[in-house]
C-alpha positions as a printed NumPy array, in Angstrom:
array([[208.202, 116.3  ,  -3.017],
       [211.398, 116.868,  -5.013],
       [211.672, 114.957,  -8.298],
       [215.335, 115.979,  -8.694],
       [216.191, 114.261,  -5.414],
       [214.73 , 110.995,  -6.724],
       [216.813, 111.224,  -9.895],
       [220.042, 112.027,  -8.043],
       [221.393, 108.464,  -7.963],
       [220.868, 108.066, -11.717],
       [222.642, 111.349, -12.446],
       [225.59 , 110.393, -10.242],
       [225.943, 107.027, -11.965],
       [225.802, 108.655, -15.4  ],
       [228.662, 110.961, -14.383],
       [230.979, 108.141, -13.303],
       [230.12 , 107.724,  -9.629],
       [228.993, 104.498,  -7.878],
       [231.617, 102.293,  -9.575],
       [234.588, 102.733,  -7.232],
       [235.157, 104.331,  -3.859],
       [237.508, 107.019,  -5.153],
       [234.934, 108.193,  -7.699],
       [232.851, 109.621,  -4.845],
       [233.643, 113.344,  -4.717],
       [233.754, 114.468,  -1.078],
       [234.537, 117.928,   0.244],
       [237.056, 116.89 ,   2.903],
       [237.229, 120.426,   4.293],
       [233.648, 120.164,   5.545],
       [234.328, 117.407,   8.056],
       [232.443, 117.284,  11.352],
       [232.119, 114.895,  14.287],
       [228.962, 114.12 ,  16.252],
       [228.933, 114.103,  20.069],
       [229.53 , 110.338,  19.899],
       [232.498, 110.702,  17.57 ],
       [230.791, 109.765,  14.343],
       [232.408, 111.341,  11.267],
       [230.099, 113.337,   9.004],
       [230.737, 115.316,   5.84 ],
       [228.805, 118.548,   5.506],
       [229.546, 119.368,   1.89 ],
       [226.045, 118.562,   0.667],
       [224.581, 115.476,  -0.966],
       [224.393, 111.956,   0.42 ],
       [227.631, 110.338,   1.507],
       [227.406, 106.638,   2.445],
       [228.902, 105.179,   5.622],
       [230.017, 102.118,   3.664],
       [230.674, 102.357,  -0.064],
       [229.742,  99.261,  -2.065],
       [230.507,  99.603,  -5.783],
       [227.943,  98.4  ,  -8.313],
       [228.692,  94.751,  -9.073],
       [228.468,  94.478, -12.849],
       [228.96 ,  90.685, -12.707],
       [225.394,  90.335, -11.416],
       [222.439,  90.265, -13.772],
       [221.417,  93.773, -14.791],
       [217.966,  94.904, -15.851],
       [217.536,  96.719, -19.134],
       [215.375,  99.57 , -17.827],
       [216.353, 103.023, -19.067],
       [216.287, 105.978, -16.69 ],
       [214.951, 108.213, -19.442],
       [211.758, 106.095, -19.51 ],
       [211.111, 106.474, -15.773],
       [208.388, 108.992, -15.004],
       [207.73 , 110.141, -11.44 ],
       [204.318, 111.719, -10.96 ],
       [203.696, 114.589,  -8.559],
       [201.888, 112.09 ,  -6.323],
       [205.16 , 110.163,  -5.966],
       [203.949, 107.279,  -8.131],
       [206.405, 105.768, -10.582],
       [205.571, 104.916, -14.187],
       [207.658, 103.319, -16.917],
       [206.89 , 104.811, -20.31 ],
       [207.988, 103.455, -23.698],
       [207.087, 105.084, -27.024],
       [204.585, 107.283, -25.208],
       [202.783, 104.316, -23.611],
       [202.793, 103.411, -19.916],
       [204.11 ,  99.834, -19.804],
       [204.317,  99.476, -16.029],
       [201.514,  98.321, -13.717],
       [200.16 , 100.114, -10.683],
       [200.266,  98.182,  -7.422],
       [200.235,  98.474,  -3.641],
       [201.175,  96.425,  -0.59 ],
       [198.854,  96.192,   2.39 ],
       [198.831,  94.946,   5.971],
       [196.9  ,  95.65 ,   9.156],
       [198.481,  99.12 ,   9.313],
       [196.257, 100.26 ,   6.427],
       [193.118,  99.455,   8.408],
       [189.864,  98.533,   6.683],
       [190.231,  98.937,   2.919],
       [187.518,  99.756,   0.403],
       [188.783,  97.543,  -2.399],
       [186.31 ,  98.883,  -4.956],
       [187.821, 102.345,  -4.488],
       [191.285, 100.849,  -4.813],
       [190.364,  99.23 ,  -8.118],
       [188.675, 102.429,  -9.33 ],
       [191.929, 104.27 ,  -8.633],
       [193.652, 102.104, -11.228],
       [195.456,  99.658,  -8.924],
       [196.073,  96.453, -10.869],
       [197.859,  94.285,  -8.301],
       [198.286,  94.075,  -4.544],
       [200.735,  92.328,  -2.263],
       [198.937,  91.26 ,   0.891],
       [200.826,  90.515,   4.08 ],
       [200.074,  86.994,   5.247],
       [201.873,  87.392,   8.547],
       [205.14 ,  87.753,  10.385],
       [207.456,  86.144,  12.889],
       [207.876,  87.847,  16.26 ],
       [211.167,  89.41 ,  17.321],
       [211.65 ,  87.601,  20.646],
       [213.46 ,  84.372,  21.42 ],
       [210.277,  82.378,  20.813],
       [209.828,  83.798,  17.328],
       [206.126,  83.025,  17.171],
       [204.461,  82.933,  13.752],
       [201.505,  85.313,  13.576],
       [198.88 ,  85.733,  10.863],
       [198.134,  89.343,   9.915],
       [194.727,  90.107,  11.376],
       [193.522,  91.658,   8.108],
       [194.934,  88.988,   5.791],
       [191.679,  87.17 ,   5.002],
       [189.691,  90.377,   4.482],
       [192.374,  91.871,   2.273],
       [192.967,  88.924,  -0.008],
       [189.257,  88.265,  -0.442],
       [188.555,  91.966,  -0.993],
       [191.31 ,  92.391,  -3.573],
       [190.303,  89.32 ,  -5.541],
       [186.623,  90.25 ,  -5.492],
       [187.555,  93.678,  -6.904],
       [189.379,  92.049,  -9.823],
       [192.85 ,  92.94 ,  -8.539],
       [195.657,  90.434,  -9.044],
       [197.212,  89.257,  -5.817],
       [200.619,  88.342,  -4.457],
       [201.537,  87.918,  -0.819],
       [204.439,  88.592,   1.501],
       [205.733,  87.398,   4.85 ],
       [207.848,  89.502,   7.216],
       [210.623,  87.099,   8.1  ],
       [212.635,  86.818,  11.293],
       [213.94 ,  83.321,  10.587],
       [217.448,  82.592,  11.845],
       [217.828,  79.032,  10.526],
       [216.949,  77.229,   7.328],
       [214.453,  75.127,   9.315],
       [212.648,  78.268,  10.409],
       [212.644,  79.514,   6.809],
       [210.832,  76.334,   5.743],
       [208.417,  76.813,   8.633],
       [207.625,  80.35 ,   7.471],
       [207.174,  79.264,   3.858],
       [204.791,  76.459,   4.855],
       [202.867,  78.908,   7.057],
       [202.31 ,  81.047,   3.962],
       [201.582,  78.156,   1.602],
       [198.886,  76.765,   3.871],
       [197.077,  80.114,   3.973],
       [197.237,  80.966,   0.276],
       [196.139,  77.526,  -0.916],
       [192.428,  78.459,  -1.266],
       [193.127,  81.56 ,  -3.353],
       [194.243,  82.466,  -6.864],
       [197.773,  83.843,  -6.503],
       [198.996,  85.334,  -9.785],
       [201.829,  87.484,  -8.415],
       [204.895,  86.31 ,  -6.468],
       [205.132,  85.008,  -2.902],
       [207.591,  87.351,  -1.228],
       [209.942,  87.007,   1.721],
       [210.371,  90.427,   3.34 ],
       [213.923,  90.731,   4.731],
       [214.538,  93.846,   6.804],
       [216.702,  95.009,   9.697],
       [214.885,  96.226,  12.794],
       [217.979,  97.973,  14.108],
       [216.653,  99.619,  17.277],
       [218.567,  99.311,  20.524],
       [215.447,  98.431,  22.516],
       [213.825,  95.979,  20.089],
       [216.349,  94.138,  17.937],
       [215.056,  91.66 ,  15.386],
       [216.063,  88.018,  15.562],
       [217.526,  88.3  ,  12.05 ],
       [219.706,  91.312,  12.862],
       [222.463,  89.149,  14.313],
       [222.873,  86.996,  11.174],
       [225.871,  87.487,   8.931],
       [225.468,  87.764,   5.15 ],
       [226.08 ,  84.062,   4.507],
       [223.557,  82.955,   7.128],
       [220.901,  85.396,   5.92 ],
       [221.427,  84.285,   2.327],
       [220.881,  80.624,   3.238],
       [217.667,  81.461,   5.102],
       [216.268,  83.477,   2.202],
       [217.252,  80.855,  -0.371],
       [215.556,  78.077,   1.603],
       [212.309,  80.078,   1.816],
       [212.387,  80.674,  -1.947],
       [213.164,  77.048,  -2.739],
       [210.237,  75.871,  -0.601],
       [207.825,  78.293,  -2.271],
       [209.058,  77.363,  -5.743],
       [208.714,  73.645,  -5.032],
       [205.045,  74.271,  -4.232],
       [204.46 ,  75.764,  -7.681],
       [204.536,  79.475,  -6.844],
       [206.931,  82.201,  -7.962],
       [209.171,  83.336,  -5.089],
       [210.445,  86.872,  -4.73 ],
       [212.701,  88.749,  -2.29 ],
       [212.017,  92.167,  -0.81 ],
       [214.942,  94.059,   0.721],
       [216.327,  97.571,   0.882],
       [219.666,  98.742,  -0.488],
       [221.614,  98.124,   2.735],
       [220.48 ,  94.519,   3.057],
       [221.147,  93.79 ,  -0.605],
       [224.553,  95.463,  -0.587],
       [226.145,  94.307,   2.664],
       [223.793,  92.005,   4.585],
       [223.126,  89.36 ,   1.926],
       [225.02 ,  87.668,  -0.924],
       [223.035,  88.278,  -4.095],
       [224.906,  85.909,  -6.392],
       [223.295,  82.698,  -4.995],
       [219.891,  84.418,  -5.238],
       [220.137,  85.7  ,  -8.813],
       [217.333,  83.486, -10.149],
       [214.81 ,  85.122,  -7.843],
       [213.262,  88.524,  -8.684],
       [213.711,  91.306,  -6.154]])
């Protein structure tokens, strides 16, 4: 575990990088090509394949890097005036197996995002409930842990987005949901098992995500979007989704 590696992006931004392509300092003498012709720079550091400057027209949070504390365990804390003001949480699915929720609560976990289900990758795109969903949401709530949920989306139309949202809404109806209802938007990106969503352009993906959020919000819950940096930077348009937390 290297804490300096985690702080690298903040340090680069503070020194004028990340705002325009020509602010990225690259050692052009250390240029190599892979066997398939891919260009790589060997000068050290992380050089992106596609540079997307920080869009300062979007809403910005007011978190300060100096208040971010990364523990040796890899956990993140936000500390203000010597007090931890962040909350400790986890996300769980069938991959975590059977969970002892009392131990989770004793470890200081205050909230959990439970996977409700997912849509399959194939042409059929079948909706599937996570096999541990019921056990996890009941276990978390019984341990006094606040709960949110998420759904791994592979919707390719707005109609399918509504279908996914209703799938989730039906299954969370009996429970107390205090945290957001999240649409999980990821790229599968393997040559042998491409996701249905991988073929969407940014405009199409944005419409799908927005429709899911609108459906969840209309039902009285707080929608949220989960995505990585690549999806947020080049695979989705964030401006139409600004009202939704991410």
